[in-house]
Structures are given as C-alpha cells and as structure tokens.
Short mmCIF file of C-alpha atoms and ligand atoms in Angstrom, two decimals:
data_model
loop_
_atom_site.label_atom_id
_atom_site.label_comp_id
_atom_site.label_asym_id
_atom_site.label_seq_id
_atom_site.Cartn_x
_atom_site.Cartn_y
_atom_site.Cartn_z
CA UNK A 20 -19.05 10.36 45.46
CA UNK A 21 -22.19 8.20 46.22
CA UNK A 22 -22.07 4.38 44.68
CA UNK A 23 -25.14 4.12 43.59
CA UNK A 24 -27.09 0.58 43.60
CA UNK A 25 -26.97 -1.47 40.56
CA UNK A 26 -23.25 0.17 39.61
CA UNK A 27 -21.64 -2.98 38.04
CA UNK A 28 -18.16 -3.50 38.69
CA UNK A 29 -16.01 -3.24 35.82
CA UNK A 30 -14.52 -5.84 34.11
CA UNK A 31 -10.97 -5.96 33.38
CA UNK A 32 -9.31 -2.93 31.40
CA UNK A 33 -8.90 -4.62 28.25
CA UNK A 34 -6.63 -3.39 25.09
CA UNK A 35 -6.00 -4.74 21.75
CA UNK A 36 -3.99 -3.69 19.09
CA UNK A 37 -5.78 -3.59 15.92
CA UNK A 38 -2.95 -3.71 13.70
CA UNK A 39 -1.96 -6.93 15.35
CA UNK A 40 -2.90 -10.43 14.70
CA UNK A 41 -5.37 -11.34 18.06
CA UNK A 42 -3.13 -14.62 18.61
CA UNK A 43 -0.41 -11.59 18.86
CA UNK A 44 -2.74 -9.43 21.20
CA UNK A 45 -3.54 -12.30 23.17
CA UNK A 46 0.13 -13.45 23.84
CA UNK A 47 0.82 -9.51 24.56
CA UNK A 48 -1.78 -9.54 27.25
CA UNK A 49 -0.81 -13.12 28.56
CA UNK A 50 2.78 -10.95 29.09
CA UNK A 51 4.45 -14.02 26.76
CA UNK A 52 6.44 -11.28 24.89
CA UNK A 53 8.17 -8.77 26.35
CA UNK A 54 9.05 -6.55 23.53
CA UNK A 55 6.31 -5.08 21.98
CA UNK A 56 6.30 -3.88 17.90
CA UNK A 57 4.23 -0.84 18.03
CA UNK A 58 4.29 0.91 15.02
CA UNK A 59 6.12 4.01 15.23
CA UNK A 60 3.19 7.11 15.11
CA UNK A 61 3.44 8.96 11.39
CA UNK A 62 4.70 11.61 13.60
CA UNK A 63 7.54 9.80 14.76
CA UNK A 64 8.56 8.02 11.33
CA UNK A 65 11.39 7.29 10.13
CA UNK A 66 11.35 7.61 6.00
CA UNK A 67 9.56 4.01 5.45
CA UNK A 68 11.45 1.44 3.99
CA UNK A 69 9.71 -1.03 1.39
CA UNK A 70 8.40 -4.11 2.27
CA UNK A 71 8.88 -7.35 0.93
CA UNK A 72 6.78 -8.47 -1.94
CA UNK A 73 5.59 -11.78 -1.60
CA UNK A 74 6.48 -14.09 -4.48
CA UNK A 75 2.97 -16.14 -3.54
CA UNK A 76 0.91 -12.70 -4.89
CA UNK A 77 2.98 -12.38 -7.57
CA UNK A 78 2.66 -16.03 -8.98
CA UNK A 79 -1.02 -15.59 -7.98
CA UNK A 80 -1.55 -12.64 -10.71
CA UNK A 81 0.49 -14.87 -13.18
CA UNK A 82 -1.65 -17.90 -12.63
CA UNK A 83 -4.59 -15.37 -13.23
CA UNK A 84 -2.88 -14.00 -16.54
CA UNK A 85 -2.32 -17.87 -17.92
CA UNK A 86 -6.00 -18.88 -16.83
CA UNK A 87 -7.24 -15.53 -19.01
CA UNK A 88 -4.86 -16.81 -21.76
CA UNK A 89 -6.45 -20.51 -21.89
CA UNK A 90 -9.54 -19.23 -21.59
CA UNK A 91 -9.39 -16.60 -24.85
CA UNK A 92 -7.66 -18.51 -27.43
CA UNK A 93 -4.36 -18.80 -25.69
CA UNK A 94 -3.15 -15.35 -25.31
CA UNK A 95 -3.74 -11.47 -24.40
CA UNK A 96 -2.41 -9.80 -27.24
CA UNK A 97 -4.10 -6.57 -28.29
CA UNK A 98 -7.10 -6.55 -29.87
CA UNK A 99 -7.89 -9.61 -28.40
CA UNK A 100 -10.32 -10.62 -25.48
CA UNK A 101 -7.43 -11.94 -23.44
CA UNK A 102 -6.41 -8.15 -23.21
CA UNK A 103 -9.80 -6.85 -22.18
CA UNK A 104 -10.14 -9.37 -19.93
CA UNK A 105 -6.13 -9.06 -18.24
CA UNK A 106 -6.95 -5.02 -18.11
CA UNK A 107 -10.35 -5.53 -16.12
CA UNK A 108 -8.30 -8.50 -13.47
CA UNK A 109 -6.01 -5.68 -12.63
CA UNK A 110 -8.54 -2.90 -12.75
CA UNK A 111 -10.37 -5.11 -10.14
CA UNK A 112 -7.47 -5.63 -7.34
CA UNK A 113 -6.50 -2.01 -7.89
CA UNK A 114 -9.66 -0.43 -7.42
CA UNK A 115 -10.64 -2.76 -4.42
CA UNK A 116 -7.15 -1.25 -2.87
CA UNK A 117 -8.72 2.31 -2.78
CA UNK A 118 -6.78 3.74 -6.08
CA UNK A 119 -8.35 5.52 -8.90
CA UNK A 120 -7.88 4.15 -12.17
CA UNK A 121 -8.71 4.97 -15.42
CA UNK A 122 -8.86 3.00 -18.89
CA UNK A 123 -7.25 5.02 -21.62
CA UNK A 124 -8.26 3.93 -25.25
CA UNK A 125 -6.96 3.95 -28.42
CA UNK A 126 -7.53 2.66 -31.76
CA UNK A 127 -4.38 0.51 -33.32
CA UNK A 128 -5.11 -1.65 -36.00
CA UNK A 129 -7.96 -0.94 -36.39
CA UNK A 130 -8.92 -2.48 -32.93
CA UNK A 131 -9.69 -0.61 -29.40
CA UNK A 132 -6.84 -0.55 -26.98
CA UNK A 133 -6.44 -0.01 -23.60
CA UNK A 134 -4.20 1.58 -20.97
CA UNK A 135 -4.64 1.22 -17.35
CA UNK A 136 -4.06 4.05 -15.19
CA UNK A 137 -3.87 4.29 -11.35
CA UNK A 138 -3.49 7.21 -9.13
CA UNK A 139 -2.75 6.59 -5.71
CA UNK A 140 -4.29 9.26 -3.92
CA UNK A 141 -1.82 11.99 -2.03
CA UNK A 142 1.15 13.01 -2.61
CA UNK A 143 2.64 16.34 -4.40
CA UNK A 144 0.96 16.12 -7.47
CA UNK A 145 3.64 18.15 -8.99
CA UNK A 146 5.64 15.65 -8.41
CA UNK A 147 4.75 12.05 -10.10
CA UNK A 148 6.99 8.78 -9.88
CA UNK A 149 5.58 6.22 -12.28
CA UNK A 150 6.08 2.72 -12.59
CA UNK A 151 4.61 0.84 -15.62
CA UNK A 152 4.18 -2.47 -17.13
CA UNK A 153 3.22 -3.78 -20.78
CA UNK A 154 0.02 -6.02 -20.36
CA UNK A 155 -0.78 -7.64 -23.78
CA UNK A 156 1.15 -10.21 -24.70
CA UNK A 157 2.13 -11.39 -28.20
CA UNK A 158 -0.49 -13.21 -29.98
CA UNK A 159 1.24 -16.64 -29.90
CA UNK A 160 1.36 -17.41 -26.76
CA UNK A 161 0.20 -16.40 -22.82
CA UNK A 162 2.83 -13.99 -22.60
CA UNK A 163 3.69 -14.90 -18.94
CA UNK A 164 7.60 -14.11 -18.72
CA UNK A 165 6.61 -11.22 -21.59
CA UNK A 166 5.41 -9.38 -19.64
CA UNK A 167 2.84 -11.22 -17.55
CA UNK A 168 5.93 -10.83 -14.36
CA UNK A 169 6.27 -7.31 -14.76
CA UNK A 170 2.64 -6.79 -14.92
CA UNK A 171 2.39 -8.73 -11.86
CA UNK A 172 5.28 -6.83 -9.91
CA UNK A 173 4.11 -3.48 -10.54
CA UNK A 174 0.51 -4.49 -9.35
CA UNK A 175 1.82 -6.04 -6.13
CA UNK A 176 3.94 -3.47 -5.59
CA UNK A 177 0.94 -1.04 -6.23
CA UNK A 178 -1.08 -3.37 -3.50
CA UNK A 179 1.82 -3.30 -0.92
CA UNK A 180 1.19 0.48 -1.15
CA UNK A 181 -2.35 0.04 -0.45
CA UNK A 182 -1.36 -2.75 2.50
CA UNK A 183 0.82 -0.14 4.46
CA UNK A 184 -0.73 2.89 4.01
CA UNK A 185 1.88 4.36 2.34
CA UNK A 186 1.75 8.25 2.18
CA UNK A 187 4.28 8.77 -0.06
CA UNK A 188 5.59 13.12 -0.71
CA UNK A 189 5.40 12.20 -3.98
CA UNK A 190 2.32 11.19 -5.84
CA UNK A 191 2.50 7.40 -7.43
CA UNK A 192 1.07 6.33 -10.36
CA UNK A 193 0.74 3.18 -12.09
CA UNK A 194 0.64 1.75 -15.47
CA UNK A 195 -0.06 -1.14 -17.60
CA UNK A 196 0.35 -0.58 -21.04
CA UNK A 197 -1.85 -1.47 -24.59
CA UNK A 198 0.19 -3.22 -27.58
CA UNK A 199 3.57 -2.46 -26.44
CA UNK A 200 4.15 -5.60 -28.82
CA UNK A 201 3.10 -3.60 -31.84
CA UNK A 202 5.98 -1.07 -31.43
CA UNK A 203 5.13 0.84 -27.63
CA UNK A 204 1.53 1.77 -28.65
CA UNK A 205 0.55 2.20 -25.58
CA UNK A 206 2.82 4.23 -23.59
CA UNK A 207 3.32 6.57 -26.76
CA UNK A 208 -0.03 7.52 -26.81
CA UNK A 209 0.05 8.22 -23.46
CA UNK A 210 3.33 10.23 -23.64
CA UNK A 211 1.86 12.36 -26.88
CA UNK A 212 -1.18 13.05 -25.14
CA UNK A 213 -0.12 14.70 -21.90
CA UNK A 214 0.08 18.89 -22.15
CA UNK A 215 3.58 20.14 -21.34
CA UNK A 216 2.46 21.02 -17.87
CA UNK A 217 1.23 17.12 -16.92
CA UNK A 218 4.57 15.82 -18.95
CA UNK A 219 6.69 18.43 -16.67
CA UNK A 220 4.98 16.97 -13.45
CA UNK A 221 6.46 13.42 -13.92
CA UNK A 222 9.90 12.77 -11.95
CA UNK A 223 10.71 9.75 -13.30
CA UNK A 224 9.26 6.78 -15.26
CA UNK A 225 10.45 3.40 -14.03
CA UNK A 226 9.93 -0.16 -16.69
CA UNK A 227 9.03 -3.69 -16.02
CA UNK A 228 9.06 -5.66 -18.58
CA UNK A 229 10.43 -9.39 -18.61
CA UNK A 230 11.66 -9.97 -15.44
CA UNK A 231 10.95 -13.38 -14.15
CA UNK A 232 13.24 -14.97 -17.43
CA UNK A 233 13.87 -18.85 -17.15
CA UNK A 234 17.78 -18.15 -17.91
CA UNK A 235 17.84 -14.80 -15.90
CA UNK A 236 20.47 -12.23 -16.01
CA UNK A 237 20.41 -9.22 -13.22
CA UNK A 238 19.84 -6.09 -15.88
CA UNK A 239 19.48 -2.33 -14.98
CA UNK A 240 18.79 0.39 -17.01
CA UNK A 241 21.87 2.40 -17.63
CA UNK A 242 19.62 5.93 -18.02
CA UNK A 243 18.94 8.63 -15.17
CA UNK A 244 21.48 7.78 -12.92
CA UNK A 245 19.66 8.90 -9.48
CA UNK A 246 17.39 5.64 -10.31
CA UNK A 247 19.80 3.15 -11.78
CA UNK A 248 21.73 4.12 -8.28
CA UNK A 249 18.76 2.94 -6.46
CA UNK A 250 18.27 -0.06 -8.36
CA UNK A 251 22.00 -1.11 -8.40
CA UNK A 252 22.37 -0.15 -4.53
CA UNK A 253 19.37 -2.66 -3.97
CA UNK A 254 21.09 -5.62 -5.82
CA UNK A 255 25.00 -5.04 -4.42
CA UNK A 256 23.57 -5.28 -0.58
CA UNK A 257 21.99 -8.58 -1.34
CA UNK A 258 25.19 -9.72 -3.31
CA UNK A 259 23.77 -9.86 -6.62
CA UNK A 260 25.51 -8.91 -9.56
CA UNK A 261 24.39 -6.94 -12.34
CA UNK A 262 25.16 -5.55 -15.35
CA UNK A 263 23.95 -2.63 -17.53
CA UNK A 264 20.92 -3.80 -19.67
CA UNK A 265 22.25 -3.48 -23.80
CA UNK A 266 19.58 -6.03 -25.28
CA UNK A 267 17.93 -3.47 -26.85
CA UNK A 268 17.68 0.65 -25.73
CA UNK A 269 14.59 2.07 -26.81
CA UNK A 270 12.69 -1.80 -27.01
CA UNK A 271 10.14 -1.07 -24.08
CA UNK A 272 7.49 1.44 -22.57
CA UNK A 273 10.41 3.80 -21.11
CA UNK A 274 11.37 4.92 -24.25
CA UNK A 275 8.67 7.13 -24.95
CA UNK A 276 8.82 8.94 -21.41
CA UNK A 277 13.28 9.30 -22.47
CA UNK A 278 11.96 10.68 -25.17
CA UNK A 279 10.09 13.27 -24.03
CA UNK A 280 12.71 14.41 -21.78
CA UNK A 281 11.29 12.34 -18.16
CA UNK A 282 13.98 10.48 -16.36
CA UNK A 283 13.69 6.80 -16.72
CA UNK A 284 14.72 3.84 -15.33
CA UNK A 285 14.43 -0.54 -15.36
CA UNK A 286 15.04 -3.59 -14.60
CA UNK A 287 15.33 -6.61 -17.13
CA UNK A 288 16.33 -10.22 -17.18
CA UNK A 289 16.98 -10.84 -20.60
CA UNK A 290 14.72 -11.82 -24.14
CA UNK A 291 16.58 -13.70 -27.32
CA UNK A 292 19.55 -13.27 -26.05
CA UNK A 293 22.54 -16.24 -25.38
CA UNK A 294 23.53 -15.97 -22.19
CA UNK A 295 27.66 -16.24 -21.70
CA UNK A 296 29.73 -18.36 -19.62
CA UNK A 297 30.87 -15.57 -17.65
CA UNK A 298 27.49 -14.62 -17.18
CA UNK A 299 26.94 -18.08 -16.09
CA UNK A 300 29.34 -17.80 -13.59
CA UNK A 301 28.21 -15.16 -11.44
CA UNK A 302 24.39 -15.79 -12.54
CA UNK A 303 23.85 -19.39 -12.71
CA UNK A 304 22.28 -21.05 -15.48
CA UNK A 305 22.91 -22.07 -18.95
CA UNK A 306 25.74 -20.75 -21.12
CA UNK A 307 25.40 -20.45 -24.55
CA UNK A 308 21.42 -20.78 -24.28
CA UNK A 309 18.78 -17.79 -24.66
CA UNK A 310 17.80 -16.21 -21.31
CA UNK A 311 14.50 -16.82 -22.29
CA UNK A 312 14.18 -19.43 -25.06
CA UNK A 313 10.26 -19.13 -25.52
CA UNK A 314 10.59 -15.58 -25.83
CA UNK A 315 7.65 -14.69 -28.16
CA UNK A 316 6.50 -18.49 -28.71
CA UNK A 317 4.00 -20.27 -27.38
CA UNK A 318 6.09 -21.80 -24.38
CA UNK A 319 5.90 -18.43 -22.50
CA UNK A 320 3.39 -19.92 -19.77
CA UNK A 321 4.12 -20.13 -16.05
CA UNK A 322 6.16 -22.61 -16.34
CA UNK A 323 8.99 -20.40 -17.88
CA UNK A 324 9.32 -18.20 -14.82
CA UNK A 325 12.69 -18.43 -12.91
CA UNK A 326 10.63 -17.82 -9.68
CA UNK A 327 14.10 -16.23 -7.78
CA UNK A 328 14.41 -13.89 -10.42
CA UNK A 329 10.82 -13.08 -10.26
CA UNK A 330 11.35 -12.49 -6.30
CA UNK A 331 14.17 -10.34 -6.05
CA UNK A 332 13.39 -7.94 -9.42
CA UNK A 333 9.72 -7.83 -7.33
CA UNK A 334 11.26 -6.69 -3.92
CA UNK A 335 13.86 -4.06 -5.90
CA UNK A 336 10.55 -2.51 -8.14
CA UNK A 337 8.31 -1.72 -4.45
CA UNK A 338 12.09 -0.32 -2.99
CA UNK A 339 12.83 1.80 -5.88
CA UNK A 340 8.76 3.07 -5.44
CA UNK A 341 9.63 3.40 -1.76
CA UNK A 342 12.55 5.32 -1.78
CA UNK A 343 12.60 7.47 -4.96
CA UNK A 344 9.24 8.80 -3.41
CA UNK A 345 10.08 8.89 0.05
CA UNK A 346 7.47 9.63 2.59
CA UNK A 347 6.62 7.80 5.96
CA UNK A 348 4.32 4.70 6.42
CA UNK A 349 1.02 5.18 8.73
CA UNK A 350 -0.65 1.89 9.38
CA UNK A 351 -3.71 1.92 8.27
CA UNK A 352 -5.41 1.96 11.85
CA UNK A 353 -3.37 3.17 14.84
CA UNK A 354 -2.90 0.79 17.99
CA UNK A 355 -6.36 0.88 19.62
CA UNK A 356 -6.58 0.53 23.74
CA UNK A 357 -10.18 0.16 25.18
CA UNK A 358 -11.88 -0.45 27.92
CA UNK A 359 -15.00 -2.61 27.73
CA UNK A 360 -16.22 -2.49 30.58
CA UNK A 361 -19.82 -1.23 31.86
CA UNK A 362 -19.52 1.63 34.20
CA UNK A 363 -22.80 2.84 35.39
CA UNK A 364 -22.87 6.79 35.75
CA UNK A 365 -23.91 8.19 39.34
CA UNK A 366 -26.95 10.60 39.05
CA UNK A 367 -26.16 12.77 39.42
CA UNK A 368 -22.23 12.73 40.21
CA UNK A 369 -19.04 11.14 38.41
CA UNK A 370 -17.75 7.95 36.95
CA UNK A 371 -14.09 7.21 35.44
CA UNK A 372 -13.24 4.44 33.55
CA UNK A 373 -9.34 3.56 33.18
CA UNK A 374 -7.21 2.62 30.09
CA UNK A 375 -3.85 1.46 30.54
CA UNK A 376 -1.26 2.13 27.76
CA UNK A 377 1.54 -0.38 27.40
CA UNK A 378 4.26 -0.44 25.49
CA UNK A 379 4.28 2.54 23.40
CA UNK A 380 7.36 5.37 23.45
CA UNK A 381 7.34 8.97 23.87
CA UNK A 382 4.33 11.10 23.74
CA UNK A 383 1.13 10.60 22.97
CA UNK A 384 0.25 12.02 19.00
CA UNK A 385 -1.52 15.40 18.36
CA UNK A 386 -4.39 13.75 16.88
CA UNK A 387 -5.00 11.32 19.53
CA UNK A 388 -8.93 9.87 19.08
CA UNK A 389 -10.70 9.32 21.54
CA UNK A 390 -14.02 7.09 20.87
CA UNK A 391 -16.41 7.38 23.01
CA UNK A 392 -19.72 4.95 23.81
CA UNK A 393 -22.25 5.95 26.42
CA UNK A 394 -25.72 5.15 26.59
CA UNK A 395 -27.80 7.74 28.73
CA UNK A 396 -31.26 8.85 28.39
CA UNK A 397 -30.58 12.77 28.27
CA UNK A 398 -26.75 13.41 26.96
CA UNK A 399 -27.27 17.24 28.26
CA UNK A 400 -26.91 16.19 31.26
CA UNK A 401 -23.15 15.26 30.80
CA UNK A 402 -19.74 16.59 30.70
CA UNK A 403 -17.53 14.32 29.59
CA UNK A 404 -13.31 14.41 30.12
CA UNK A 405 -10.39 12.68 28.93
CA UNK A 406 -7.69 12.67 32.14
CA UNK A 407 -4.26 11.78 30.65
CA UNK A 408 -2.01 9.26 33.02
CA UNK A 409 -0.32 12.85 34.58
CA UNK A 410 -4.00 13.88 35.70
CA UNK A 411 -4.23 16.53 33.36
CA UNK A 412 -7.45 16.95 32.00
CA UNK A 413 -9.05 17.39 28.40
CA UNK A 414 -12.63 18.43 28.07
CA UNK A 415 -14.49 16.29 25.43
CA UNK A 416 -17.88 17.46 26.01
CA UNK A 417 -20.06 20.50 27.98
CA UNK A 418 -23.63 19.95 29.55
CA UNK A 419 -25.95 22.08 27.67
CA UNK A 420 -29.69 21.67 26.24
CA UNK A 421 -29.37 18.88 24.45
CA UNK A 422 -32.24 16.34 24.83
CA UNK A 423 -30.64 13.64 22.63
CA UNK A 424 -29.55 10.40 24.42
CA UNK A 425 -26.29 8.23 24.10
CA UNK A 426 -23.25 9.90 22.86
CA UNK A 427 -21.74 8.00 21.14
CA UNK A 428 -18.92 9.60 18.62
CA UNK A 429 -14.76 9.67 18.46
CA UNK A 430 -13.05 12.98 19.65
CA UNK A 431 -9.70 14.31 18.40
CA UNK A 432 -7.18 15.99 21.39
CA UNK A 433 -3.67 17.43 20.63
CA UNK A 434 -2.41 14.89 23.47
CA UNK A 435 1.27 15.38 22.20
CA UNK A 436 2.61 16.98 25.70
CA UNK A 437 1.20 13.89 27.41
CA UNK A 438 2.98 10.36 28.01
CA UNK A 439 1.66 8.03 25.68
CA UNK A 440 1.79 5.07 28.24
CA UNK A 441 0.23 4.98 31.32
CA UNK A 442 -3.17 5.13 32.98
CA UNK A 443 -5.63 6.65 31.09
CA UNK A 444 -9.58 7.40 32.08
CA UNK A 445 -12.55 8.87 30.71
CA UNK A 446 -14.54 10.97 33.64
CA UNK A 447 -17.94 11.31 32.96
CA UNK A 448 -20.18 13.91 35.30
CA UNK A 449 -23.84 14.00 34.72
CA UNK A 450 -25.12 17.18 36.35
CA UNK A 451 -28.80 17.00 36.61
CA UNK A 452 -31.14 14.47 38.13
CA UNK A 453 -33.15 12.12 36.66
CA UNK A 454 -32.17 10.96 33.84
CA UNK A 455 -29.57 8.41 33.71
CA UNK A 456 -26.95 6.04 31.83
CA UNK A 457 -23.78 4.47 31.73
CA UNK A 458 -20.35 3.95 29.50
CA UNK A 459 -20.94 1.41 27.62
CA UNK A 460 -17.04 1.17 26.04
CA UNK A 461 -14.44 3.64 25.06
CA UNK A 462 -10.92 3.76 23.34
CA UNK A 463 -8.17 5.58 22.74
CA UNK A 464 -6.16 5.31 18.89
CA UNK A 465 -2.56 6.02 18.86
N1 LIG B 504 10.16 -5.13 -24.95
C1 LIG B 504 10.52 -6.37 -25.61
C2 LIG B 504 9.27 -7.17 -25.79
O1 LIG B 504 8.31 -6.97 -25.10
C3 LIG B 504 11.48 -7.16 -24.82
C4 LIG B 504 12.81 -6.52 -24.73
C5 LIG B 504 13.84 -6.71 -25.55
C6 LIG B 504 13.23 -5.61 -23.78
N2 LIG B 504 14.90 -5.94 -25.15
C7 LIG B 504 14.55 -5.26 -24.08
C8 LIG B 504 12.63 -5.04 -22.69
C9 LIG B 504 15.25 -4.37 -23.28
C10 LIG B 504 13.33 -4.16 -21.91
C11 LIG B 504 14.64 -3.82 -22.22
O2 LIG B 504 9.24 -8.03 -26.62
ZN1 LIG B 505 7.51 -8.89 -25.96
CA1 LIG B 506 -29.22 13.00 34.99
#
C-alpha cells in the first residue's frame, strides 16, 4: 500500500466512556485504576436492582412544595392555587425526564381538580405497577409531612427511573392525586373511570402518603402480601423494625384501587397517633407524643420532616418499583471507544484506523454501533469495513454511484461472536482515482 504525501500520522487511539465522569475517564486512561466498572450490556443483565434515592432531591421537591405554599396563601389544598401550581412543579421534572403525563380533572366542590398521570414509556402494558401520591394538602397549612414527602418520593423515584434507563417488563405509572383530603377524590375518580379492561391491566397499586413523620414509626401495609413481602424484606435487611400499619385502613389513595379488586400496598409513618414506649424502644423518639403532632395544622412545613425516615421509606418506594416490575437497567448511552485521529485515505488504496477496547467482558453485543466520520469528496468511491480484534471482517459500506461526499452516519453489526476487548479498526478502501478524503473520527458503542 502506497503512503501517500500529506498522510498525517495519527494521534493516539483515544477512548472515553460516556457514562463515566471524564475525571473517571481520565484516571482510567492514566491506568490509576485497575478495575474498571463497565456497565454490564442489557444483554448481559442481571435483573437491576434499585438505586439509592438521594435524600438531597427529595428535600429539594419539599423545599419547592413549602416555597408554592408561602407563595399562595400558605398551602396547596384543592381548589386552591397552591395545588395548580404543586401539579404543574411536578408535571415539569416529569416531563423533562421523557415520561408522558397527563392532567386528569374533576369538579369537587364546586372547584376544578387535578390528577397527575405519568406513563413511563415500555413495558407490558398489560401489565401496570402504580405508585401514587396525594398532592394537595389541607388548607391550613403547607402540607409538607401530609403528603408533601410522599409526593416527593414517588417523583424521585419516578426520576431515578428516568436517570438509569430503566426498562422495566412491566409498564410503570405514576400518580399524584387531587383532594385526597376531601375523602380520596382523586384516586376514586380515577378508579371509577377506568373500563374493566384498563382496571384488569393494573398489577398492583402501591401508597405514599406521610412518610417523612417528625415522631416516625416504620408502617407497612398489611394488604397483598407479594408487596408487603417486598416492603418488609427491604426494612429487616437494613435492621429496621416494622409493624403492620392499623392507623386507619381505607384512610388513603389505595383504598379505592382495594376496592376495585387491584392488589395494593404502603408504607406509612404515622398521623394523630401517640406513639408507645415500646415503640420508642425499637424506633426512637418520643413516647406518649403524636408521631406527627402538626398533623393537619399549620406546623406541617419542612421543618417537621424526620429526614431518616424520609430517606429510608424513599430508598424502599424506588426498590419495591424496581423489583415488583423487574426488568434490566441499560444505561442510557453505552461505553463509547473512539479514535480521533485524522487518517488520510490513499487514492486510491486503503487506510485502517485502530480502536482498542479495554476492560469490558465477554462478547461484543448484537447491536454493536459503529459511528462513522469521513470526509471525502465522492463517498462512491469507498467501501468501508469494520475488522473485529480476531480479523474478521464486517462490511459497513459498498462502492457504488453515489456522488455524495462525507459519510458520515452510525452502523449497527450483530458483533456478538466477537471479543468485546481488543483491537478494533475501521478499513476504509477508496477504489477510484481522483477524488479523495480522509477519516475524520469514528467509534464504537458497547
Ligand atoms: N390519609 C390521611 C391524610 O392524608 C393520613 C392517614 C391516616 C393515613 N391514617 C393513614 C395514611 C393510614 C395512610 C395510612 O390525612
Ligand atoms: Zn392528610
Ligand atoms: Ca477516489
């Protein structure tokens, strides 16, 4: 193969791994760690465990909810601005996250109400696990502990969906509920409104509401037992007692959805309430005081949050989402190796840049892209190859009559009988004279 003049030499075969902070990348390539954390590919994956919910979003959306509050005339009950206006903060987050939502309204009271909706998109829609949350408050206070926390936990929950790309087998949807306080408005128009078929399709209903209580007590929901299982599994491997919640059956959103015959499930940390010495033994806190004393009154700001309670209830809502809808986690992006590097293309004759794979296991995936920039004046002149680190070859591209220039696009090979790490190159032949180019970058996504 003739050099030809003016070929510059390439510069070194770089890779990065987009789902990796570049202080990360940059220690990988300095070789300062030697284990590596690829993601496993979303053929490889194990079923995805939850991730931690961090406490910092979830006081973020209740610092949001008490602004709204001082803002409207110190709460978000229904009819009231303070509703609108909590309804169109989560709307905003959720939608931004990629999930389709959709305001359902009613009239109580005389005034319009409001319930959010949001569909995250895949999944067997025969199959629906909802979570939900009551968003108006009472109309005495900001309704922070009631039920700004389980508003919050079920959005960030909904978020850390969006964050890891969950593909869940079943379909999730969310909820946040209109004038729950007025006797589970809301969620029982909801409930009356689906057909027989929609009601049918929903697995299980699971309820958030008060669970950041000053005073708290660990409560679960003693209904379907597949999900109070999964809720009382997550608390006994951290060490944290709990007890069956008997406050008041039928006092929340899930009632509607037990009603109509849908599994349901909850978590709780106690309203009115006194909270017993024996309770104060294994829990902490106060005996013989209310495990939420501003339950209702205008003291239920952020400041009567028991932020531990808030925590853990938040991390055991996104792992009873997780694993009562199972499914595998696909980060968003895969891990991305490129060369940068300038390689000018003989003309005619061949050129092959190299890639060099590190630290991935097994074989490369079936849908293995391959993106692909190359600046030439004629691309029918070129047939273009992806040559796995085994020398086998996959053709990307055929010369032909094609008197466009540059190709620049992302192909998609079934690479899975190739080893994913190793050296990689793209060969690039242009077969007629004349006109000319060079590859200007390429990658390869895992
Ligand atoms: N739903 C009640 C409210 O919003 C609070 C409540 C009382 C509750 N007992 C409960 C919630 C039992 C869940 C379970 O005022
Ligand atoms: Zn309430
Ligand atoms: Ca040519």
């Amino acid at each position: 193969m003739p050099t030809p003049a003016g070929r510059r030499l390439p510069r070194r075969s770089s890779f990065r791994r987009a789902v990796l902070g570049a202080g990360l990348a940059g220690a990988l390539a300095a070789g300062l760690l030697t284990a590596t954390t690829a993601p496993a590919t979303a053929e490889a994956a194990p079923a995805a465990a939850a991730p931690d919910i961090p406490l910092t979003n979830v006081k973020a959306h209740l610092s949001q909810f008490q602004t709204i509050a001082n803002a409207n005339g110190g709460n978000r009950a229904h009819g009231r601005p303070g509703y609108r206006a909590s309804v169109d903060y989560v709307r905003g987050k959720l939608d931004a996250a990629g999930y389709t939502t959709t305001l359902q309204q009613f009239t109580y009271n005389g005034t319009t109400g409001y319930n959010l909706i949001a569909d995250w998109p895949g999944g067997d829609t025969g199959a629906v696990l909802m979570s939900g949350a009551h968003l108006d408050s009472v109309s005495s206070g900001a309704g922070i502990n009631d039920n700004g926390s389980g508003s919050a936990a079920v959005l960030e929950t909904a978020l850390a969906v969006a964050r890891a790309g969950y593909q869940p087998d079943k379909h999730l949807r969310f909820a946040w509920w209109g004038a729950e306080e007025l006797g589970l408005v809301g969620s029982r128009h909801y409930v009356n409104n689906l057909s027989s078929t929609e009601r049918s399709k929903i697995d299980g209903y699971l309820n958030f509401d008060m669970i950041g209580s000053p005073n708290a007590g660990y409560f679960v929901y003693d209904d379907d037992p597949a999900i109070e299982k999964v809720f009382k599994d997550w608390f006994a491997a951290k060490g944290i007692p709990t007890e069956i919640e008997t406050e008041g059956d039928g006092r929340s959103d899930h009632a509607p959805f037990k009603s109509a015959g849908v599994p349901v499930g909850g978590l709780f940390t106690g309203a009115g309430r006194v909270k017993t010495s024996a309770q104060a033994q294994k829990w902490g806190g106060t005996a013989g005081q209310s495990f939420d004393r501003c339950y209702h009154s205008s003291c239920d700001t952020t400041a009567n949050i028991n932020e531990t309670a808030l925590d853990r209830n938040s991390d055991a809502a996104a792992h009873a989402v997780w694993t009562l809808s199972s499914g595998t986690t696909t980060p968003p992006d895969g891990d991305v190796f490129e060369n940068t590097g300038d390689y000018q293309i003989p003309d005619p004759g061949t050129v092959e840049s190299p890639v060099s794979v590190s630290g991935l296991s097994g074989n490369a995936p079936g849908d293995l892209e391959v993106g692909v920039d190359i600046k030439h004046t004629y691309r029918g002149d070129l047939v273009i190859d992806l040559v796995a680190p085994d020398g086998s070859s996959y053709r990307l591209k055929n010369s032909g009559w094609d008197s466009g220039d540059d190709v620049i696009t992302t192909y998609t090979v079934n690479a899975s009988s190739e080893t994913a790490s190793g050296t990689w190159k793209l060969r690039v032949q242009d077969v007629y004279r004349t006109d000319s180019g060079y590859i200007d970058s390429w990658r390869l996504t895992f």
